PDB file of C-alpha atoms in Angstrom:
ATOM      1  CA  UNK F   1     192.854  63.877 386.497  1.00  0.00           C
ATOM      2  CA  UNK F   2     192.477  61.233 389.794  1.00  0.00           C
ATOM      3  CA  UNK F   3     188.439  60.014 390.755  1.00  0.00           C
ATOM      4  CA  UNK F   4     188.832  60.149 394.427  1.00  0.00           C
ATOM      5  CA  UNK F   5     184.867  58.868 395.590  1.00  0.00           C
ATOM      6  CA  UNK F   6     182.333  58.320 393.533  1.00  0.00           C
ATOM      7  CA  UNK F   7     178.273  57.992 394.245  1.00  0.00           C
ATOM      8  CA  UNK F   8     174.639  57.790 392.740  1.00  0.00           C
ATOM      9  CA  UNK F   9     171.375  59.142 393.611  1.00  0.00           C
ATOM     10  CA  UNK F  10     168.359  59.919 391.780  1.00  0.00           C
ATOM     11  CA  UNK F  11     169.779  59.242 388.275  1.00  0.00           C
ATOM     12  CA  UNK F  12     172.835  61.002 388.897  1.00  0.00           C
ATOM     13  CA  UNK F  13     175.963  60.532 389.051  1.00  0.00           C
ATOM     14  CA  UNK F  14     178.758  62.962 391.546  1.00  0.00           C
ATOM     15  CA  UNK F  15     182.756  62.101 390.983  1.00  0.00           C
ATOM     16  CA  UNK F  16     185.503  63.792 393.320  1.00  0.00           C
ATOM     17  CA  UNK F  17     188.846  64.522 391.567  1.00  0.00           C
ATOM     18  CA  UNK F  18     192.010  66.154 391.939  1.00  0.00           C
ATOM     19  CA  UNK F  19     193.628  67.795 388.172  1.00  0.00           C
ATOM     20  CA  UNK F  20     197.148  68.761 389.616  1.00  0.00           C
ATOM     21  CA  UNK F  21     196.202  70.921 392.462  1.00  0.00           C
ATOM     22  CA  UNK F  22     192.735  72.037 391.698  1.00  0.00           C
ATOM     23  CA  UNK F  23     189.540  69.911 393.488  1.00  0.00           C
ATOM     24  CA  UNK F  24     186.583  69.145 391.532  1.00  0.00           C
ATOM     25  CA  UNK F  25     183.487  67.645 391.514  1.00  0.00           C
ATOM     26  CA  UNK F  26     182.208  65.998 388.539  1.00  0.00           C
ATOM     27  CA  UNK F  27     177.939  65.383 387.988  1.00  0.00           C
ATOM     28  CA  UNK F  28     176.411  63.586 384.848  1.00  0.00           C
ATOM     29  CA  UNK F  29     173.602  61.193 384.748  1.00  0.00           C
ATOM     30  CA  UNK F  30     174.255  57.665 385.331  1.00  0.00           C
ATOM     31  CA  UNK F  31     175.476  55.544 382.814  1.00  0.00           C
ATOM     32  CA  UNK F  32     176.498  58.497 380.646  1.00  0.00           C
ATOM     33  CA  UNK F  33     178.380  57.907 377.679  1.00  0.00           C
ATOM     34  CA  UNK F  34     178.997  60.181 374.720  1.00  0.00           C
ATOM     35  CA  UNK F  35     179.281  63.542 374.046  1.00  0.00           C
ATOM     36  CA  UNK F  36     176.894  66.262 375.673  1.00  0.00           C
ATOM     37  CA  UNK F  37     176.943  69.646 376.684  1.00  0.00           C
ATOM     38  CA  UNK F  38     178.805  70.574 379.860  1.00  0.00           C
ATOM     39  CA  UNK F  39     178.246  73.566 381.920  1.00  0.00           C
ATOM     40  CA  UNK F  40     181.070  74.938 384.456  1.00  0.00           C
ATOM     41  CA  UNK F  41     179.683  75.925 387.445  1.00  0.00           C
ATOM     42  CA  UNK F  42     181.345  78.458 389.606  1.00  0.00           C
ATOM     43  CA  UNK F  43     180.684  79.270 393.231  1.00  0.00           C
ATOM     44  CA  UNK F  44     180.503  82.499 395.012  1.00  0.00           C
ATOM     45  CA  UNK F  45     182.984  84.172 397.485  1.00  0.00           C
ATOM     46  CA  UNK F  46     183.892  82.709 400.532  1.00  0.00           C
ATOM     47  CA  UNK F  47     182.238  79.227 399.307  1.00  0.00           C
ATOM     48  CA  UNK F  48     183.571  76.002 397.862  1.00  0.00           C
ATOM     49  CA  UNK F  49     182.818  73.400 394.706  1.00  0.00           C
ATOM     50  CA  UNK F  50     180.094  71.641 396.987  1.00  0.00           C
ATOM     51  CA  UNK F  51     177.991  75.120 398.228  1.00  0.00           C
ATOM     52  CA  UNK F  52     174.325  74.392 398.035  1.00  0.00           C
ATOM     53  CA  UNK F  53     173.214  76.475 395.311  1.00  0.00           C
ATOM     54  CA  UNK F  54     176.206  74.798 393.471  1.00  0.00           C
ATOM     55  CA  UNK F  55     174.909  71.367 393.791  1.00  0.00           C
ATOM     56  CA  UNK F  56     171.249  72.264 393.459  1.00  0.00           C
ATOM     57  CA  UNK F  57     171.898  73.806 390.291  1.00  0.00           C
ATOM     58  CA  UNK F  58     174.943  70.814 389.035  1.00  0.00           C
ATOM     59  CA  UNK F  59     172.204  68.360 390.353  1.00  0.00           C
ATOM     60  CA  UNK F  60     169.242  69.806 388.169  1.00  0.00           C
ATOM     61  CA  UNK F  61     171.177  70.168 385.310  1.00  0.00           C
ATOM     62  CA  UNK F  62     172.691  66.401 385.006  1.00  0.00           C
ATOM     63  CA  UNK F  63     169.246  65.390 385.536  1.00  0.00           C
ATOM     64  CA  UNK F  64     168.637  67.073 382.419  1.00  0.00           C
ATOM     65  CA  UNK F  65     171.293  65.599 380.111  1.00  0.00           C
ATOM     66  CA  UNK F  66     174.228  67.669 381.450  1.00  0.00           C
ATOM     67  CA  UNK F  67     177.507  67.164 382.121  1.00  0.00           C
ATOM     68  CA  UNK F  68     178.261  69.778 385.333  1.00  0.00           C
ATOM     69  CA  UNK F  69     181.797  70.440 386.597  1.00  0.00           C
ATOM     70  CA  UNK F  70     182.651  72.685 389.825  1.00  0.00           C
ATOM     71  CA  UNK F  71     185.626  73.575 391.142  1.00  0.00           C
ATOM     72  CA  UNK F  72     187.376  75.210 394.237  1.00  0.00           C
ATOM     73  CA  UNK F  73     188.662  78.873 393.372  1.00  0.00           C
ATOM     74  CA  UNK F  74     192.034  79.509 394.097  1.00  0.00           C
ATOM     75  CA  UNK F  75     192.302  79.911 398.290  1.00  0.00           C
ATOM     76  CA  UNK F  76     189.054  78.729 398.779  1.00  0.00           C
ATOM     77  CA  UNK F  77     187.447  75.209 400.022  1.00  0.00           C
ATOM     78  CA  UNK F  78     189.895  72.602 399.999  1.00  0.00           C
ATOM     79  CA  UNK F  79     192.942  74.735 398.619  1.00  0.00           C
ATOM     80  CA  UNK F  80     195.317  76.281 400.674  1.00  0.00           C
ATOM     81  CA  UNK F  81     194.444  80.261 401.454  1.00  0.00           C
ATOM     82  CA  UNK F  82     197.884  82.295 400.728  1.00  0.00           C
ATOM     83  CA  UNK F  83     198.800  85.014 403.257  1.00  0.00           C
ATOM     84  CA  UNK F  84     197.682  87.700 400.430  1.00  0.00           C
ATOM     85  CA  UNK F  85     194.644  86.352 400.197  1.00  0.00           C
ATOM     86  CA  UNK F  86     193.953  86.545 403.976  1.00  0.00           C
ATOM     87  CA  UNK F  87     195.257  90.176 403.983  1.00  0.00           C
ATOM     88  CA  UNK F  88     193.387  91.229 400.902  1.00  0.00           C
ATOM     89  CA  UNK F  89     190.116  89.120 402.647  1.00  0.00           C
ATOM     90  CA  UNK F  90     191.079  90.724 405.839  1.00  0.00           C
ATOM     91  CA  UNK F  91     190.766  94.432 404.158  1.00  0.00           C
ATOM     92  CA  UNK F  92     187.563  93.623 402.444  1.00  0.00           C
ATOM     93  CA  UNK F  93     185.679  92.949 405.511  1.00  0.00           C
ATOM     94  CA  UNK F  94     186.999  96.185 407.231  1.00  0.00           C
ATOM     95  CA  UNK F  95     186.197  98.336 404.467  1.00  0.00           C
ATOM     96  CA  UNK F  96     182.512  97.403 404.125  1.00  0.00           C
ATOM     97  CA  UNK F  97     182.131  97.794 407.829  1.00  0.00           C
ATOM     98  CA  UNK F  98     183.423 100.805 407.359  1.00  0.00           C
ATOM     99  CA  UNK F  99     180.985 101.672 405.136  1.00  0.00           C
ATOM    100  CA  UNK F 100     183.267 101.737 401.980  1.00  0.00           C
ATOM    101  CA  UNK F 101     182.315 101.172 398.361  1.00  0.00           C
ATOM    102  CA  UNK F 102     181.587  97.566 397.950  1.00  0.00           C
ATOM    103  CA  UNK F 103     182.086  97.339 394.397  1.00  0.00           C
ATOM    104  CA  UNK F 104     185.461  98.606 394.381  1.00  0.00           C
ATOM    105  CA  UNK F 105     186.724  96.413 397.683  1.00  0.00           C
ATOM    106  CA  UNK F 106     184.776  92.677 395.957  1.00  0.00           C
ATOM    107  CA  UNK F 107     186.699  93.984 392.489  1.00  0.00           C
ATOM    108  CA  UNK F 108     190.140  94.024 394.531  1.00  0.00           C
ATOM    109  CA  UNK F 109     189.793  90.270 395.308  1.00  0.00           C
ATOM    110  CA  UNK F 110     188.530  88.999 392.120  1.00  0.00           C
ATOM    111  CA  UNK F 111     191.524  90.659 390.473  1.00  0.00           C
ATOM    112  CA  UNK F 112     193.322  88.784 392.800  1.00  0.00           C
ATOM    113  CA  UNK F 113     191.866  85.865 391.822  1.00  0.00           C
ATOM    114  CA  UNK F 114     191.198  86.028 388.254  1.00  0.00           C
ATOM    115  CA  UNK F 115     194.205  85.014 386.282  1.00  0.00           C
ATOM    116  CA  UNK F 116     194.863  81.845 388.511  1.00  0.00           C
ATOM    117  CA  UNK F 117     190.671  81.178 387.960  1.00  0.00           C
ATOM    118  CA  UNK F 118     191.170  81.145 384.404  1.00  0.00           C
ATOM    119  CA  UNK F 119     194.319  79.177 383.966  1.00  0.00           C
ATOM    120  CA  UNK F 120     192.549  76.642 386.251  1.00  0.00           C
ATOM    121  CA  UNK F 121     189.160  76.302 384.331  1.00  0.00           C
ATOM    122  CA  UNK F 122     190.824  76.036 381.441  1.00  0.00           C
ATOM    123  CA  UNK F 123     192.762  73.141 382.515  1.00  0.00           C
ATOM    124  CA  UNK F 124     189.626  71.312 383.809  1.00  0.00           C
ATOM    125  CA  UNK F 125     188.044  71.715 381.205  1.00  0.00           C
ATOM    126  CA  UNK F 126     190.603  70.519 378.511  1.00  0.00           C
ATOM    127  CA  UNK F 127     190.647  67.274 380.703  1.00  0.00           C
ATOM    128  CA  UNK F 128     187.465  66.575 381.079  1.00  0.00           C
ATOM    129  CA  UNK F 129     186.372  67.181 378.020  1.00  0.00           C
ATOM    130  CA  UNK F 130     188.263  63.931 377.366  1.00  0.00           C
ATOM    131  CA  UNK F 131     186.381  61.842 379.385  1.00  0.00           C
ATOM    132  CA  UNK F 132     184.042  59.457 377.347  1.00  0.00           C
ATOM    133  CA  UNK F 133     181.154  60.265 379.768  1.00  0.00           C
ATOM    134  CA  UNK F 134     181.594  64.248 378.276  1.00  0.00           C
ATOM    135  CA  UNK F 135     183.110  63.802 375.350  1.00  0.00           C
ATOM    136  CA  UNK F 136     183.690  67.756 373.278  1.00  0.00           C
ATOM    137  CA  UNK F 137     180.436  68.557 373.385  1.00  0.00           C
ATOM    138  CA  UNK F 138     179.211  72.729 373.568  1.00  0.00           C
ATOM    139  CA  UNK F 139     180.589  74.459 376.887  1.00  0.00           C
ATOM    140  CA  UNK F 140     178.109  77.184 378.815  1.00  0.00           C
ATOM    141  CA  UNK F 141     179.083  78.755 382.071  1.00  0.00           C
ATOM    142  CA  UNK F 142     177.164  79.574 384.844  1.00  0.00           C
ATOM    143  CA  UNK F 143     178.468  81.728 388.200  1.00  0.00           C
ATOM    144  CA  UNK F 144     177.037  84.347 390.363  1.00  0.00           C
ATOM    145  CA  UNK F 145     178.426  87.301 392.353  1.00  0.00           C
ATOM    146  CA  UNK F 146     182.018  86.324 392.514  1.00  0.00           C
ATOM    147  CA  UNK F 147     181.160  83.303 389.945  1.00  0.00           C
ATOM    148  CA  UNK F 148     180.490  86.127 387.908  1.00  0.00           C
ATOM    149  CA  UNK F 149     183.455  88.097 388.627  1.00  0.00           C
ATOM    150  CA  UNK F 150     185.706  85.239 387.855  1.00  0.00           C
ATOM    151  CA  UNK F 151     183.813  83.337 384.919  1.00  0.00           C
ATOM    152  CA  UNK F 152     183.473  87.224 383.062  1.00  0.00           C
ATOM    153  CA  UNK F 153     187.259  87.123 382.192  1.00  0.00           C
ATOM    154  CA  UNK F 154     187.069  83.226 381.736  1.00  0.00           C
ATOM    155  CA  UNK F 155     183.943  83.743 378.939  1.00  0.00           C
ATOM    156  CA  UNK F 156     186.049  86.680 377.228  1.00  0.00           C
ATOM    157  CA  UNK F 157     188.819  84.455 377.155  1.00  0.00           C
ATOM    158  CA  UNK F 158     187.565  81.007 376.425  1.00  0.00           C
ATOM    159  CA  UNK F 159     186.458  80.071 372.861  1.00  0.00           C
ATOM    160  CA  UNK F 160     185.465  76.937 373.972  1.00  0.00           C
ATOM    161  CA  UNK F 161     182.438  79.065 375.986  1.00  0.00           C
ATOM    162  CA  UNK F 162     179.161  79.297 373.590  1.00  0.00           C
ATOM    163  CA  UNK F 163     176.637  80.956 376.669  1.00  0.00           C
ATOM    164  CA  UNK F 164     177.166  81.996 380.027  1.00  0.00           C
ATOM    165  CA  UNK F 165     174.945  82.541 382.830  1.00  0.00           C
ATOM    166  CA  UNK F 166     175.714  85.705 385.045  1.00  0.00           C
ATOM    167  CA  UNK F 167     174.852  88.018 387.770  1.00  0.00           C
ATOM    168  CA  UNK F 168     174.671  89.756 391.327  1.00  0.00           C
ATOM    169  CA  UNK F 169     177.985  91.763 390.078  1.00  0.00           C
ATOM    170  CA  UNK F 170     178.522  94.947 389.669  1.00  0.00           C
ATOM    171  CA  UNK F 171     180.776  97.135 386.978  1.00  0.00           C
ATOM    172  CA  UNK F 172     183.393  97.749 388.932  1.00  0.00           C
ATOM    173  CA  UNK F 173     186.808  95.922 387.622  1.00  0.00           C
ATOM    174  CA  UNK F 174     185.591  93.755 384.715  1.00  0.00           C
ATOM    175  CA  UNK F 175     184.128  96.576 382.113  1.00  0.00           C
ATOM    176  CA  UNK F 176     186.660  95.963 379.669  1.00  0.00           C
ATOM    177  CA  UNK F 177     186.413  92.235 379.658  1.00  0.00           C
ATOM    178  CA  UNK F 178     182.325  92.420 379.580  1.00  0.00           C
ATOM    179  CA  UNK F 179     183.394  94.246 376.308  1.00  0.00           C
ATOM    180  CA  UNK F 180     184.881  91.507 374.931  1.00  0.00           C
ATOM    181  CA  UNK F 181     182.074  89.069 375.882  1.00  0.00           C
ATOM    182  CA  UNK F 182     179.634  87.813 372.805  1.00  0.00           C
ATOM    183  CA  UNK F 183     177.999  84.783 373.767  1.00  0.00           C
ATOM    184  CA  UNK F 184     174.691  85.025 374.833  1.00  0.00           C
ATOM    185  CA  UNK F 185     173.753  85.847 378.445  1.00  0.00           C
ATOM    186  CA  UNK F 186     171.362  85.546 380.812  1.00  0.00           C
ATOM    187  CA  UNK F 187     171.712  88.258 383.132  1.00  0.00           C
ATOM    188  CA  UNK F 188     170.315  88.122 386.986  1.00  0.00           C
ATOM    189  CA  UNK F 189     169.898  90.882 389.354  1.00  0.00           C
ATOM    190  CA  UNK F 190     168.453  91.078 392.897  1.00  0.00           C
ATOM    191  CA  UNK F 191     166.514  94.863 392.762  1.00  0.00           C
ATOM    192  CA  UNK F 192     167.552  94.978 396.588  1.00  0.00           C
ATOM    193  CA  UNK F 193     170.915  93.973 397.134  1.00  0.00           C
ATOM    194  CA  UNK F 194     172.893  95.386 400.035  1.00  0.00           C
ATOM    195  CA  UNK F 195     176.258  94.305 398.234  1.00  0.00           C
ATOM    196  CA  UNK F 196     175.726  95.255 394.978  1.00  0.00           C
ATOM    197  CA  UNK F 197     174.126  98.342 394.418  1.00  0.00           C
ATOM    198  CA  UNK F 198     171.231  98.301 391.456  1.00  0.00           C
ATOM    199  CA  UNK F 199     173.462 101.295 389.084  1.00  0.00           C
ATOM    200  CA  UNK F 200     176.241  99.214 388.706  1.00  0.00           C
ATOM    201  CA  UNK F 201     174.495  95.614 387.839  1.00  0.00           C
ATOM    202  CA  UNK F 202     172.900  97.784 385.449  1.00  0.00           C
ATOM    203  CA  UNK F 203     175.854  98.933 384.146  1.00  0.00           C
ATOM    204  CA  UNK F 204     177.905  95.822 383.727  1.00  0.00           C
ATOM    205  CA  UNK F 205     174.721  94.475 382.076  1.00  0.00           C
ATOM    206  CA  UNK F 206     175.089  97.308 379.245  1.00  0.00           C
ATOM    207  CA  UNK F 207     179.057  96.853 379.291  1.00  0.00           C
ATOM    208  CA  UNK F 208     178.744  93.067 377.742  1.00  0.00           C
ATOM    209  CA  UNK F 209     179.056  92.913 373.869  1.00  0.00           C
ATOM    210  CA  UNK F 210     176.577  89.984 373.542  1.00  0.00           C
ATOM    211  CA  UNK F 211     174.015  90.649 370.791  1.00  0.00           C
ATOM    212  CA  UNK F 212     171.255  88.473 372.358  1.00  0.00           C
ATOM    213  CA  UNK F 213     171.432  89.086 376.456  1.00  0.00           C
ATOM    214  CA  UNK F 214     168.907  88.842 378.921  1.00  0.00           C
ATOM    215  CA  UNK F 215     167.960  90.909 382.012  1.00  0.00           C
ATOM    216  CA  UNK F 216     166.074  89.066 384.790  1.00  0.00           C
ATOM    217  CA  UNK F 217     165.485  91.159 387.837  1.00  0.00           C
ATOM    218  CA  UNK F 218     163.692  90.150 391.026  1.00  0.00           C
ATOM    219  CA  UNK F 219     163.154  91.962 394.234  1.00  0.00           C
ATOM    220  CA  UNK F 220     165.130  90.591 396.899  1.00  0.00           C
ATOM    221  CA  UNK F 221     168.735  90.985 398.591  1.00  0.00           C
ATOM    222  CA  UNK F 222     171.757  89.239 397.294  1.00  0.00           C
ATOM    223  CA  UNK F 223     171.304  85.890 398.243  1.00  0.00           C
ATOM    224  CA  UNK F 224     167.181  85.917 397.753  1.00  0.00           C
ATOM    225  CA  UNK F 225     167.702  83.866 394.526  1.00  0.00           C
ATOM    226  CA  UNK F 226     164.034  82.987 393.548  1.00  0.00           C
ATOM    227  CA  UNK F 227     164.344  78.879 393.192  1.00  0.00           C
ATOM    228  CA  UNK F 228     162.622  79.765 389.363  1.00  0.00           C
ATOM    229  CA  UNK F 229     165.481  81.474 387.969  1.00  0.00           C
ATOM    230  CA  UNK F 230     167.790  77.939 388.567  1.00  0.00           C
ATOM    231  CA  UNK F 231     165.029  76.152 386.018  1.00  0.00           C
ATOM    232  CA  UNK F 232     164.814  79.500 383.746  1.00  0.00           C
ATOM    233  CA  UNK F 233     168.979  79.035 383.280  1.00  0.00           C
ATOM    234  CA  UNK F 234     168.006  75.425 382.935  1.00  0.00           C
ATOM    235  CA  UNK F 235     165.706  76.783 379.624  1.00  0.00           C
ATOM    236  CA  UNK F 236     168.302  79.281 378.029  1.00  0.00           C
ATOM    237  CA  UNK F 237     171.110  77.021 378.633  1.00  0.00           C
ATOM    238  CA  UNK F 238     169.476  73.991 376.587  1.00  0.00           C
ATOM    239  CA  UNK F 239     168.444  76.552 373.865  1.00  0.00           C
ATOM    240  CA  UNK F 240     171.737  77.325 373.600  1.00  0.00           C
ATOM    241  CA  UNK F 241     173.842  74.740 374.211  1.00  0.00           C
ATOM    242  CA  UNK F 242     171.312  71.505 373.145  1.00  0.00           C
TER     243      UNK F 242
END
């Protein structure tokens, strides 16, 4: 793993690295040393490690103790986008102007996606997990929409995981892995989202194994977030994790 800038602001503290191929940004508070709990943070589709809702949320959360990491998804931000990605990108967009199923098209792409996702959190993780500022503390997860489509086969697979923070996803593509989640989640869904339709949040809700889960719906489309819900994760994930 190679810092590439550093800086500090309001008792926090934001590192850019490179771990082979994969950019990251790295937030804890300042002066952090020890062992704490570090959340990976993934973004949503067609955005990058540095998205606004990405560094609100990193921000919030260092300020609280946490150690945040985000990363670019494979052929997005700063990584180079393949020519299947642009095809299978390319396809997407025509089909929903078309007027086809969503669900199905979004699940396309995050199978795409997924296994490289996975291989690539997992390596973060590992390394910086042994930085002193992080240390092996508990692990939570936290990704919406296609953060959720790619961290729902990352929780399943990742021991390391102990909570996860998920939503604005439907069924479609990720049942059986949902199965094999049982960590506790918190659970968000926008009652009015044009990408998503309500039947199949619902449904990928039910699909995860976790014994304690937690549904928070609020009207809204898919990107009318209320501000609450990133202090309400704040809440489950130190219950959790802390």
């Amino acid at each position: 793993m190679r810092f590439t800038s550093q800086a500090s602001s309001d008792g926090v503290t934001e590192r850019f690295f490179i771990l082979d191929e994969i950019p990251g940004v790295l937030w804890t508070p300042d002066d952090a040393r020890g062992a704490r709990p570090l959340i990976l943070m993934g973004h949503g589709g067609g955005q990058h490690k540095t998205a606004p809702g990405v560094v609100t949320r990193a921000r919030r959360y260092a300020a609280e103790g946490f150690a945040v990491v985000a990363i670019d998804a494979p052929d997005h931000g700063d990584r180079p986008k393949s020519e299947e990605f642009v095809r299978i990108a390319a396809e997407l967009r025509a089909g929903m102007a078309a007027g086809e199923d969503p669900g199905a098209l979004v699940a396309g792409m995050h199978a795409h996606l997924a296994g490289r996702a996975v291989a690539d959190w997992q390596a973060v993780l590992t390394a910086v997990q042994r930085l002193d500022q992080v240390g092996a503390g508990p692990v939570g997860y936290c990704g919406m929409s296609m953060g959720c489509g790619l961290g729902i086969p990352l929780v399943a697979a990742e021991p390391r995981i102990r909570a996860a923070v998920l939503g604005l996803l439907g069924v479609h593509g990720v049942a059986e892995d949902a199965a094999r989640i049982t960590v506790p989640v918190q659970f968000l869904v926008q009652w009015d989202d044009q990408m998503v339709p309500r039947d199949q949040s619902l449904a990928l809700f039910d699909a995860l194994a976790s014994a304690e889960k937690t549904l928070h719906a609020n009207p809204g489309r898919h990107g009318d977030v209320p501000s609450f819900e990133v202090d309400d994760s704040l809440g489950f994930l130190t219950r959790h994790l802390c």
